[in-house]
Coordinates of C-alpha atoms and ligand atoms in Angstrom, one line a residue:
M1 CA -38.3 -11.0 4.3
R2 CA -38.4 -11.0 7.8
F3 CA -38.4 -7.3 9.4
S4 CA -37.5 -6.7 12.9
D5 CA -39.7 -4.9 15.6
E6 CA -37.4 -1.9 15.0
H7 CA -38.0 -2.0 11.0
V8 CA -41.7 -2.2 11.6
A9 CA -41.6 0.4 14.0
F10 CA -39.4 2.9 11.6
R11 CA -42.2 1.8 8.8
G12 CA -44.8 3.2 11.0
M13 CA -42.7 6.7 11.7
V14 CA -41.8 7.1 8.0
R15 CA -45.3 6.5 7.1
E16 CA -46.8 9.2 9.7
V17 CA -44.1 11.7 8.5
V18 CA -44.8 11.1 4.8
E19 CA -48.7 11.5 5.7
R20 CA -47.9 14.9 7.6
E21 CA -45.1 16.5 5.8
I22 CA -45.6 15.2 2.0
T23 CA -49.0 14.1 1.0
P24 CA -51.0 17.1 2.1
H25 CA -48.6 19.5 0.0
V26 CA -48.3 17.3 -3.1
D27 CA -51.4 18.9 -5.0
E28 CA -49.8 22.4 -4.3
W29 CA -46.4 21.4 -5.2
E30 CA -47.4 19.6 -8.5
R31 CA -49.1 22.8 -9.3
A32 CA -45.9 25.0 -8.9
G33 CA -43.8 22.5 -10.5
I34 CA -41.7 22.3 -7.9
F35 CA -41.3 21.9 -3.9
P36 CA -39.6 23.6 -1.3
A37 CA -36.4 21.4 -0.7
H38 CA -35.1 23.6 1.6
E39 CA -38.2 23.5 3.9
L40 CA -38.8 19.9 3.4
F41 CA -35.4 18.2 3.6
P42 CA -34.5 19.4 7.4
K43 CA -37.7 17.7 8.4
L44 CA -36.9 14.6 7.0
A45 CA -33.3 14.9 8.1
A46 CA -34.7 15.3 11.5
V47 CA -35.9 11.7 11.5
G48 CA -32.6 10.4 9.8
L49 CA -34.6 9.8 6.4
L50 CA -31.6 11.6 4.3
G51 CA -28.7 9.6 5.6
L52 CA -30.0 6.1 6.7
E53 CA -27.0 4.1 6.0
Y54 CA -24.2 6.8 6.2
D55 CA -21.9 7.0 9.1
P56 CA -22.8 8.8 12.1
A57 CA -19.6 10.5 12.1
Y58 CA -21.3 12.7 9.2
G59 CA -24.7 12.8 10.8
G60 CA -26.0 9.4 9.2
E61 CA -27.9 6.8 11.1
G62 CA -25.5 3.9 10.5
A63 CA -28.7 2.0 10.0
D64 CA -28.9 -1.2 7.9
H65 CA -29.9 -1.2 4.3
L66 CA -33.6 -2.5 5.1
F67 CA -34.2 0.7 6.7
T68 CA -33.7 2.2 3.3
V69 CA -36.2 -0.6 1.3
I70 CA -38.6 0.6 3.8
A71 CA -38.1 4.5 3.5
C72 CA -38.4 3.9 -0.4
E73 CA -41.4 1.9 0.0
E74 CA -43.3 4.3 2.4
L75 CA -42.0 7.2 0.3
G76 CA -43.8 5.2 -2.7
R77 CA -47.1 5.8 -1.4
S78 CA -46.8 9.5 -0.5
G79 CA -49.2 10.2 -3.7
A80 CA -46.3 11.9 -6.0
G81 CA -43.1 10.2 -7.7
G82 CA -41.4 13.6 -7.9
I83 CA -40.8 13.9 -4.1
P84 CA -39.2 10.2 -3.5
M85 CA -37.3 11.1 -6.8
A86 CA -35.8 14.5 -5.4
I87 CA -35.3 12.6 -1.8
G88 CA -33.6 9.7 -3.7
V89 CA -31.3 12.3 -5.6
Q90 CA -30.2 14.1 -1.7
S91 CA -29.8 10.3 -0.2
S92 CA -28.9 7.8 -2.8
M93 CA -27.9 9.4 -5.8
A94 CA -25.6 12.4 -5.5
T95 CA -24.0 11.5 -2.3
P96 CA -22.8 8.1 -2.4
S97 CA -19.6 8.8 -4.2
L98 CA -18.7 11.4 -1.7
A99 CA -19.3 9.0 1.1
K100 CA -17.3 6.3 -0.4
F101 CA -14.7 7.9 -2.3
G102 CA -14.5 11.5 -1.1
S103 CA -11.8 13.1 1.5
E104 CA -12.7 13.7 5.0
E105 CA -12.5 17.7 4.0
L106 CA -15.0 17.2 1.2
K107 CA -17.4 14.7 3.5
Q108 CA -17.3 17.5 6.3
K109 CA -18.2 20.3 3.9
Y110 CA -21.1 18.9 1.8
L111 CA -21.9 15.3 3.0
V112 CA -22.7 16.7 6.4
P113 CA -25.3 19.3 5.3
A114 CA -26.7 17.3 2.9
I115 CA -27.6 14.5 5.6
A116 CA -29.0 17.5 7.7
G117 CA -31.1 18.7 4.8
T118 CA -29.6 22.0 5.1
Q119 CA -27.8 21.9 1.8
V120 CA -29.9 20.7 -1.4
C121 CA -27.9 18.5 -3.9
S122 CA -28.0 17.0 -7.3
I123 CA -26.3 14.6 -9.6
A124 CA -25.5 15.9 -12.7
V125 CA -24.4 13.4 -15.4
T126 CA -26.6 13.9 -18.6
E127 CA -26.0 16.3 -21.6
A128 CA -27.7 17.0 -24.6
G129 CA -25.3 14.6 -26.7
A130 CA -24.8 12.2 -23.8
G131 CA -27.6 10.2 -21.7
S132 CA -27.7 6.5 -22.5
D133 CA -24.2 6.8 -23.5
V134 CA -22.5 8.6 -20.6
S135 CA -18.8 7.8 -22.3
S136 CA -20.0 10.8 -24.7
I137 CA -19.8 13.3 -22.3
R138 CA -18.2 16.7 -23.1
T139 CA -18.2 18.9 -20.2
R140 CA -14.8 19.6 -19.6
A141 CA -12.6 20.6 -16.6
V142 CA -9.0 22.0 -17.4
R143 CA -6.5 22.2 -14.7
D144 CA -5.2 25.7 -13.7
G145 CA -2.7 25.6 -10.7
D146 CA -5.0 24.2 -7.9
E147 CA -8.2 24.9 -9.6
W148 CA -10.2 23.1 -12.5
V149 CA -11.9 25.5 -14.9
V150 CA -15.1 23.7 -16.4
N151 CA -16.7 24.2 -19.3
G152 CA -20.0 23.0 -20.8
S153 CA -23.6 22.0 -20.0
K154 CA -25.9 19.5 -18.2
L155 CA -29.3 18.6 -18.8
Y156 CA -32.4 17.0 -17.1
I157 CA -31.1 17.6 -13.6
T158 CA -33.2 16.8 -10.7
N159 CA -32.9 19.6 -7.7
G160 CA -31.3 21.6 -10.5
T161 CA -32.8 24.8 -9.6
Q162 CA -32.3 24.6 -6.1
A163 CA -29.6 22.9 -5.4
D164 CA -26.5 24.4 -3.3
W165 CA -23.9 21.8 -4.9
M166 CA -23.7 19.2 -7.4
C167 CA -21.6 16.2 -8.0
V168 CA -20.8 16.6 -11.7
L169 CA -19.0 14.1 -14.1
V170 CA -16.8 16.1 -16.4
R171 CA -13.7 15.1 -18.4
T172 CA -10.5 16.1 -17.0
S173 CA -8.1 14.5 -19.5
D174 CA -8.2 13.9 -23.5
E175 CA -7.9 10.0 -23.3
G176 CA -11.8 9.7 -24.7
G177 CA -14.3 7.1 -24.0
Y178 CA -14.7 5.7 -20.5
R179 CA -11.0 7.0 -19.4
G180 CA -10.3 10.3 -18.0
M181 CA -13.4 11.4 -16.3
S182 CA -13.6 12.8 -12.7
Q183 CA -16.6 13.7 -10.4
L184 CA -16.2 17.0 -8.8
V185 CA -18.5 18.8 -6.2
I186 CA -19.3 22.0 -7.6
E187 CA -21.0 24.9 -5.8
T188 CA -24.1 26.4 -7.5
S189 CA -23.1 29.8 -6.1
S190 CA -20.0 29.7 -8.3
P191 CA -19.5 32.4 -10.7
G192 CA -20.0 30.9 -14.4
F193 CA -22.6 28.6 -13.1
A194 CA -26.4 29.1 -14.1
V195 CA -29.4 27.5 -14.6
S196 CA -30.3 28.3 -18.5
R197 CA -33.8 26.9 -18.1
K198 CA -36.3 25.0 -15.7
L199 CA -37.8 22.2 -17.8
D200 CA -41.5 21.7 -18.4
K201 CA -42.1 18.2 -17.9
L202 CA -45.0 15.4 -18.5
G203 CA -45.0 14.1 -15.2
Q204 CA -42.8 14.2 -11.8
R205 CA -44.0 17.8 -11.9
S206 CA -43.3 18.4 -8.5
S207 CA -39.8 17.7 -8.8
D208 CA -37.7 20.7 -10.4
T209 CA -35.6 19.4 -13.5
A210 CA -32.8 21.9 -15.0
E211 CA -30.7 22.6 -17.7
L212 CA -27.5 24.1 -16.5
V213 CA -24.4 25.6 -17.8
F214 CA -21.0 25.9 -16.7
E215 CA -18.7 28.6 -18.1
D216 CA -15.3 29.1 -17.1
V217 CA -16.2 27.7 -13.5
R218 CA -13.4 27.7 -10.9
V219 CA -13.5 24.9 -8.7
P220 CA -10.7 23.9 -6.5
V221 CA -8.8 20.7 -7.4
S222 CA -9.5 19.4 -3.8
N223 CA -13.1 19.1 -4.8
T224 CA -12.4 16.0 -6.9
I225 CA -14.2 13.0 -5.6
G226 CA -11.9 10.1 -5.1
K227 CA -9.4 9.4 -7.9
E228 CA -8.9 11.9 -10.8
G229 CA -9.7 10.1 -13.9
R230 CA -11.8 7.3 -12.2
G231 CA -15.3 9.2 -12.5
F232 CA -16.7 7.0 -14.6
Q233 CA -16.1 4.0 -12.8
Q234 CA -17.3 5.8 -9.8
Q235 CA -20.4 6.8 -11.4
M236 CA -21.3 3.4 -12.3
S237 CA -21.3 2.3 -8.9
Q238 CA -23.1 5.2 -7.6
F239 CA -25.8 4.2 -10.5
V240 CA -26.2 1.0 -8.8
I241 CA -27.2 2.7 -5.8
E242 CA -29.5 4.9 -7.6
R243 CA -31.2 2.3 -9.4
M244 CA -31.8 0.3 -6.4
F245 CA -33.6 3.2 -4.8
A246 CA -35.7 3.9 -7.8
A247 CA -37.1 0.3 -7.7
Y248 CA -37.7 -0.4 -4.2
G249 CA -40.4 2.1 -3.9
S250 CA -42.5 0.9 -7.1
P251 CA -44.1 -2.3 -5.5
A252 CA -45.4 -0.2 -2.9
S253 CA -46.8 2.4 -5.0
C254 CA -48.2 -0.5 -7.4
R255 CA -49.9 -2.1 -4.4
R256 CA -51.5 1.2 -3.3
A257 CA -52.8 1.6 -6.8
L258 CA -54.3 -1.3 -7.2
E259 CA -55.9 -1.4 -3.7
R260 CA -57.7 2.0 -4.5
T261 CA -58.5 0.8 -7.9
R262 CA -60.1 -2.2 -6.2
D263 CA -62.0 -0.2 -4.0
Y264 CA -63.5 2.1 -6.8
L265 CA -64.4 -1.2 -8.7
K266 CA -66.7 -2.4 -5.8
Q267 CA -68.8 0.4 -5.6
R268 CA -68.7 1.7 -9.5
E269 CA -71.6 0.0 -11.4
A270 CA -72.0 -1.0 -14.9
F271 CA -74.8 -3.3 -16.6
G272 CA -76.4 -3.5 -12.9
R273 CA -73.5 -4.9 -10.8
P274 CA -70.2 -3.6 -9.6
L275 CA -67.4 -3.7 -12.1
M276 CA -65.4 -5.7 -9.8
Q277 CA -67.6 -8.6 -10.4
N278 CA -66.4 -8.8 -14.1
Q279 CA -63.9 -12.0 -14.0
Y280 CA -61.7 -10.3 -16.6
V281 CA -61.4 -7.1 -14.4
A282 CA -60.8 -9.5 -11.1
F283 CA -58.3 -11.4 -12.7
R284 CA -56.1 -8.6 -14.3
L285 CA -56.0 -7.0 -10.9
A286 CA -55.0 -10.4 -9.2
E287 CA -52.2 -10.8 -12.4
L288 CA -50.6 -7.5 -11.7
S289 CA -50.7 -8.0 -7.8
A290 CA -48.9 -11.5 -8.5
Q291 CA -46.4 -9.7 -10.7
V292 CA -45.9 -7.2 -7.8
D293 CA -45.1 -10.0 -5.4
L294 CA -42.5 -11.3 -7.6
V295 CA -40.8 -7.8 -8.0
Q296 CA -41.1 -7.1 -4.4
A297 CA -39.5 -10.6 -3.6
H298 CA -36.5 -9.7 -6.2
N299 CA -36.1 -6.2 -4.5
Y300 CA -35.9 -8.0 -1.0
A301 CA -33.2 -10.6 -2.5
C302 CA -31.1 -7.4 -3.8
A303 CA -31.3 -6.1 -0.5
E304 CA -30.1 -9.2 1.1
A305 CA -27.5 -9.4 -1.4
Y306 CA -26.3 -5.6 -0.8
M307 CA -26.1 -6.4 2.9
A308 CA -24.1 -9.3 2.5
G309 CA -21.6 -7.5 0.6
D310 CA -22.2 -8.7 -2.8
D311 CA -22.0 -7.2 -6.2
T312 CA -25.7 -6.1 -6.8
T313 CA -25.1 -4.9 -10.7
R314 CA -27.1 -7.8 -11.7
Y315 CA -29.9 -7.4 -9.2
A316 CA -30.3 -3.6 -9.6
T317 CA -30.3 -4.3 -13.3
V318 CA -33.1 -6.8 -13.3
A319 CA -35.2 -4.6 -10.5
K320 CA -35.0 -1.2 -12.4
L321 CA -35.8 -3.0 -15.6
M322 CA -38.8 -5.0 -14.2
T323 CA -40.3 -2.4 -11.7
G324 CA -40.2 0.2 -14.7
R325 CA -42.2 -2.0 -16.9
L326 CA -44.7 -3.3 -14.1
V327 CA -45.3 0.3 -12.9
R328 CA -46.5 1.4 -16.4
Q329 CA -48.8 -1.6 -16.8
V330 CA -50.2 -0.9 -13.3
A331 CA -50.6 2.5 -14.1
D332 CA -52.3 2.0 -17.5
T333 CA -54.9 -0.9 -16.2
C334 CA -56.0 1.5 -13.3
L335 CA -56.4 4.3 -15.6
Q336 CA -58.4 2.1 -17.8
F337 CA -60.5 0.8 -15.3
H338 CA -61.6 4.0 -13.9
G339 CA -63.0 5.0 -17.4
G340 CA -63.3 8.4 -18.2
M341 CA -62.9 9.2 -14.5
G342 CA -59.5 7.8 -14.7
Y343 CA -58.5 10.4 -17.4
M344 CA -59.5 13.4 -15.3
E345 CA -56.8 15.5 -13.6
E346 CA -58.6 15.6 -10.4
T347 CA -58.3 11.6 -10.2
W348 CA -54.9 10.3 -8.9
T349 CA -54.8 7.9 -11.8
S350 CA -53.8 10.6 -14.3
R351 CA -50.6 11.7 -12.2
F352 CA -49.8 8.0 -11.4
F353 CA -50.0 7.5 -15.2
R354 CA -47.8 10.5 -16.0
D355 CA -45.2 10.1 -13.0
S356 CA -44.7 6.1 -13.6
R357 CA -43.4 6.7 -17.1
L358 CA -40.1 8.0 -16.0
L359 CA -38.9 4.7 -14.3
S360 CA -38.3 3.4 -18.0
I361 CA -36.1 6.2 -18.9
G362 CA -34.3 8.0 -15.9
G363 CA -31.2 6.6 -14.4
G364 CA -30.8 4.2 -17.5
A365 CA -33.5 3.1 -20.0
D366 CA -34.9 -0.2 -20.2
E367 CA -32.7 -0.8 -23.5
V368 CA -29.7 0.3 -21.3
M369 CA -30.8 -2.2 -18.6
L370 CA -31.2 -4.9 -21.2
Q371 CA -27.7 -4.1 -22.7
V372 CA -25.9 -4.5 -19.3
L373 CA -27.7 -7.7 -18.5
A374 CA -27.1 -8.9 -21.9
Q375 CA -23.6 -8.3 -21.3
L376 CA -23.5 -9.9 -17.6
D377 CA -25.2 -13.2 -19.1
G378 CA -23.1 -13.6 -22.0
F379 CA -25.7 -12.7 -24.5
A380 CA -24.1 -9.5 -25.8
Ligands
FAD401 C1 -37.3 13.7 -15.2 C2 -35.9 13.7 -15.4 C3 -35.1 13.3 -14.2 C4 -33.7 13.2 -14.5 N1 -32.7 13.4 -13.5 C5 -31.5 13.3 -13.9 C6 -30.4 13.8 -13.0 O1 -30.8 14.1 -12.0 N2 -29.1 13.4 -13.2 C7 -28.8 13.2 -14.6 O2 -27.8 13.1 -14.9 N3 -29.5 12.8 -15.1 C8 -31.1 12.7 -15.1 N4 -31.8 12.5 -16.5 C9 -31.4 12.1 -17.5 C10 -31.9 10.5 -17.9 O3 -31.0 9.8 -17.1 C11 -31.8 10.3 -19.2 O4 -32.7 10.9 -19.9 C12 -31.4 9.0 -19.6 O5 -30.4 8.3 -19.1 C13 -31.8 8.6 -21.0 O6 -30.9 9.3 -21.6 P1 -31.4 10.4 -22.9 O7 -32.6 11.1 -22.6 O8 -30.1 11.3 -23.6 O9 -31.7 9.0 -24.0 P2 -31.1 8.8 -25.4 O10 -29.6 8.1 -24.9 O11 -31.2 9.7 -26.3 O12 -32.1 7.5 -25.6 C14 -33.1 7.6 -26.1 C15 -33.9 6.1 -26.2 O13 -33.0 5.3 -27.1 C16 -33.3 4.0 -26.6 N5 -31.7 3.4 -26.6 C17 -30.6 4.1 -25.7 N6 -29.7 3.2 -25.9 C18 -30.1 2.0 -26.4 C19 -29.5 0.7 -26.7 N7 -28.3 0.8 -26.2 N8 -30.0 0.1 -27.7 C20 -31.3 0.1 -27.6 N9 -32.3 1.3 -27.6 C21 -31.5 2.1 -26.5 C22 -34.0 4.0 -25.2 O14 -35.2 3.8 -25.4 C23 -34.1 5.4 -24.7 O15 -34.8 5.9 -24.0 C24 -33.4 12.7 -15.7 C25 -34.3 12.4 -17.0 C26 -35.6 13.0 -16.9 C27 -36.7 12.4 -18.0

């Protein structure tokens, strides 16, 4: 991948913003189990980070996709997975459908403040009985005149306790299966909406995750994103963008972890010499470094295909699967080579180990990626 001077300058700017606005606060936000999205997002929006590829007519930058790749890579170096994930929800998981299929009125009302960082948003698909199998969702919207009346619940929703609005996947007809779903913009100030629980998690602790309940929530029919009944298909295309965002940051966080581990092992001695002088240790790190190169090259191929207007479903599926697996291996190895120190909360390895576990589950588990891949490649 050849980045232009503009891309290189942008990388420097994002690194500086991450080091100034995120990294120094990460420990505090991790302890608190939440970060102040309404404070942080406007700062990120001021440098374009929440709307890189969106139309300038809505406050976006109209930038090419490589700027997103660079932003993900730099966010991947921030020191905690929770913040990049929350930012990704705002910029690349809750808003792509709205930008692509939403009416002008909806875009003005919800996309513009999301890009400006003045409103926080969530994507609400998962339910207690429907995670991997999205077609099993039961949250229901029944039409009453010009309004939908929504009843149901959603689980594991990122930014869920602080969001101003959510892109919610609901059933709008009795057709069942993949049919009859729609995406609705639901404001969290609507009567009948409640956060039933803020969830405690293994990792990604600075990101808030919520269980939500909808009881006779009235939503204007005009808040339907795109076509009524096409919600599943629109969400599947939104998932492709989500998986690309999730995968792009991983090689950078892996590389940083390998560098930090290398530096530690050069000075930590056992049996009279630095641990790094053990060939097994050096080869294991070198092997992981080689694998990072491969997934990063795949990510770049995915980005190029996306910029060429190709369908990137297969690229995104492979990227999400392989980065999810690799980051777990890297986190496990880095912790192992730090010994007891690596297991301590005060050492970065323990947070990295916890945070890295999510990529193989959230946004579609590894097995779901394999299911998609098996279908695409004719193995299923
Ligand atoms: C921290 C966090 C943040 C999240 N944020 C959001 C969010 O913002 N919005 C949202 O809508 N959702 C969110 N999720 C939900 C996430 O996308 C789901 O957890 C995920 O899709 C898996 O669904 P599930 O948890 O119901 O697992 P299940 O569907 O119960 O699956 C359990 C396990 O079974 C295996 N499995 C599943 N399908 C198959 C198969 N076909 N073949 C073989 N094995 C299989 C996998 O190992 C899987 O992990 C979040 C989850 C977490 C943990």
